[in-house]
Short mmCIF file of C-alpha atoms in Angstrom, two decimals:
data_model
loop_
_atom_site.label_atom_id
_atom_site.label_comp_id
_atom_site.label_asym_id
_atom_site.label_seq_id
_atom_site.Cartn_x
_atom_site.Cartn_y
_atom_site.Cartn_z
CA MET A 774 85.10 -117.73 42.33
CA LYS A 775 81.92 -119.28 41.23
CA ALA A 776 78.53 -117.16 41.94
CA LYS A 777 76.10 -119.08 43.58
CA LEU A 778 72.31 -119.20 42.61
CA ASN A 779 70.31 -120.00 45.59
CA TRP A 780 66.73 -120.81 45.20
CA GLY A 781 65.23 -117.36 46.25
CA THR A 782 67.24 -115.94 43.19
CA GLY A 783 65.29 -118.84 41.29
CA ILE A 784 61.70 -118.18 42.38
CA LEU A 785 62.62 -114.30 41.65
CA ILE A 786 64.17 -114.81 38.30
CA GLY A 787 61.09 -116.96 37.14
CA ILE A 788 58.99 -114.52 38.46
CA ILE A 789 60.07 -111.62 36.54
CA VAL A 790 60.20 -113.91 33.32
CA PHE A 791 56.45 -115.08 33.60
CA VAL A 792 55.74 -110.96 34.49
CA ILE A 793 57.49 -110.43 31.20
CA ILE A 794 55.82 -113.00 29.23
CA SER A 795 52.63 -111.99 30.79
CA ILE A 796 52.86 -108.20 29.82
CA THR A 797 54.42 -109.18 26.28
CA MET A 798 51.43 -111.17 25.28
CA THR A 799 49.00 -108.80 26.65
CA VAL A 800 50.49 -105.83 24.03
CA ILE A 801 50.30 -108.37 21.25
CA PHE A 802 46.59 -109.40 22.11
CA MET A 803 45.51 -105.77 22.57
CA THR A 804 47.46 -104.66 19.03
CA GLN A 805 45.62 -107.73 17.04
CA ASP A 806 42.71 -106.25 14.85
CA VAL A 807 39.25 -108.29 15.93
CA SER A 808 37.17 -107.42 13.59
CA LEU A 809 34.04 -110.02 12.89
CA VAL A 810 33.77 -111.85 9.73
CA SER A 811 30.48 -110.33 9.46
CA ASP A 812 28.65 -107.20 10.92
CA ASN A 813 25.12 -109.01 11.24
CA TYR A 814 25.94 -112.06 12.09
CA TYR A 815 23.15 -113.03 13.98
CA GLU A 816 20.49 -112.20 10.79
CA LYS A 817 22.82 -114.21 9.08
CA SER A 818 22.73 -117.37 11.31
CA LEU A 819 18.94 -117.02 11.25
CA SER A 820 19.08 -117.06 7.72
CA TYR A 821 21.43 -119.74 6.91
CA GLN A 822 18.93 -122.75 6.34
CA ASP A 823 17.86 -120.62 3.45
CA GLU A 824 21.08 -120.74 2.16
CA ILE A 825 21.55 -124.62 2.58
CA ASP A 826 18.44 -124.92 0.68
CA LYS A 827 19.61 -122.69 -2.07
CA GLN A 828 22.82 -124.72 -2.29
CA SER A 829 20.96 -127.97 -2.31
CA ARG A 830 18.57 -127.02 -5.03
CA THR A 831 21.65 -125.60 -7.35
CA LYS A 832 23.04 -129.22 -6.73
CA SER A 833 20.03 -130.70 -8.10
CA LEU A 834 20.34 -128.74 -11.31
CA ASP A 835 20.93 -130.57 -14.44
CA GLU A 836 23.59 -128.24 -15.58
CA GLN A 837 25.59 -126.51 -13.40
CA VAL A 838 26.44 -122.67 -13.48
CA LYS A 839 30.07 -122.43 -13.82
CA ILE A 840 32.53 -119.70 -12.07
CA ASN A 841 36.06 -119.91 -14.12
CA PHE A 842 38.88 -117.82 -12.89
CA ASN A 843 42.33 -117.60 -14.76
CA GLU A 844 44.66 -114.40 -14.04
CA GLU A 845 42.62 -111.92 -16.17
CA VAL A 846 38.86 -112.68 -15.77
CA ILE A 847 36.43 -114.26 -13.62
CA THR A 848 33.75 -115.73 -16.06
CA ILE A 849 29.90 -116.80 -14.83
CA SER A 850 28.39 -118.95 -17.36
CA VAL A 851 25.15 -119.86 -17.48
CA PRO A 852 24.01 -123.63 -19.63
CA SER A 853 22.20 -122.81 -22.69
CA ASN A 854 19.02 -124.27 -21.57
CA TYR A 855 18.72 -121.63 -18.61
CA LEU A 856 18.89 -118.81 -21.15
CA ASN A 857 15.16 -118.48 -21.89
CA LYS A 858 14.41 -118.56 -18.08
CA ASP A 859 14.17 -115.13 -15.45
CA ILE A 860 17.62 -115.21 -13.97
CA SER A 861 18.70 -112.19 -11.60
CA GLY A 862 21.13 -112.00 -8.72
CA GLU A 863 24.07 -110.61 -7.59
CA ILE A 864 27.91 -111.77 -7.13
CA PHE A 865 29.23 -110.68 -3.64
CA PHE A 866 33.22 -110.57 -3.37
CA TYR A 867 34.11 -111.30 0.09
CA ARG A 868 37.63 -110.78 1.46
CA PRO A 869 37.96 -112.89 5.02
CA SER A 870 41.49 -110.48 5.74
CA ASN A 871 40.04 -107.45 5.07
CA PRO A 872 36.24 -106.73 5.31
CA LYS A 873 36.78 -102.64 3.94
CA LEU A 874 37.55 -104.45 0.29
CA ASP A 875 33.91 -106.68 0.20
CA PHE A 876 31.91 -105.34 -2.62
CA VAL A 877 28.78 -107.05 -4.79
CA LEU A 878 28.34 -107.00 -8.61
CA PRO A 879 24.67 -107.31 -10.09
CA LEU A 880 24.47 -110.58 -12.07
CA GLN A 881 24.42 -108.99 -15.44
CA LEU A 882 24.33 -111.96 -18.53
CA VAL A 883 25.33 -111.05 -21.88
CA GLU A 884 24.31 -114.10 -23.97
CA GLY A 885 25.02 -116.13 -20.82
CA ASN A 886 28.26 -115.11 -19.41
CA GLN A 887 29.40 -112.34 -17.19
CA ILE A 888 33.05 -111.35 -17.39
CA ILE A 889 34.72 -109.63 -14.28
CA PRO A 890 38.46 -108.19 -14.43
CA VAL A 891 40.52 -109.21 -11.91
CA GLU A 892 42.19 -105.89 -12.13
CA ARG A 893 39.14 -104.93 -9.87
CA LEU A 894 40.43 -107.38 -7.36
CA GLU A 895 43.83 -106.51 -4.62
CA LYS A 896 45.91 -109.50 -4.41
CA GLY A 897 45.34 -112.48 -2.04
CA PHE A 898 42.44 -114.92 -1.25
CA TRP A 899 38.77 -114.08 -2.05
CA ARG A 900 35.49 -116.27 -1.89
CA LEU A 901 33.42 -115.25 -4.68
CA LYS A 902 29.60 -115.78 -3.44
CA LEU A 903 26.95 -115.81 -6.69
CA ASN A 904 23.64 -115.80 -5.01
CA TRP A 905 21.25 -115.95 -7.63
CA THR A 906 17.59 -116.75 -8.55
CA MET A 907 15.68 -118.49 -11.71
CA ASP A 908 12.14 -118.60 -11.99
CA GLY A 909 11.28 -117.72 -8.62
CA ASN A 910 13.53 -120.05 -6.85
CA GLY A 911 16.66 -119.01 -5.11
CA TYR A 912 20.40 -120.70 -5.73
CA TYR A 913 23.44 -120.53 -4.45
CA ASN A 914 27.10 -120.71 -5.64
CA GLU A 915 30.67 -120.28 -4.14
CA ARG A 916 34.09 -120.60 -5.15
CA ALA A 917 37.35 -119.64 -3.27
CA ILE A 918 40.31 -117.60 -5.67
CA THR A 919 43.28 -116.37 -5.04
CA VAL A 920 44.55 -113.71 -7.02
CA GLU A 921 48.52 -113.23 -7.69
#
């Protein structure tokens, strides 16, 4: 004997499936970490034009500051014709997947270079943001790196 499925049973099964999917999605979404990319995003959005100006000023330089990366070290190199200028700044290591890993290092050049050991960084994607001043003008470089 064949079991018959009438339209009332089909509607009931449809409603039950819908409720199960809704509850599952609610549980999944409630357990996700929804941390903001930046805690003070409003202040950063106000100063974004300054960052754009710094980037365009950086692009207009005769020689660029280089950020090189290999498996062992990150090297920041300032061209030799800038060494007699007053250079200061900071290097911000930004980890989009975990803001607790973010940290800042001062820019401390030795003969135009700063070497940062990669062992300080956990494996994964990082965004290195170099914010620096030279003779009173602000500059900004950024480089994405993946530590393996």
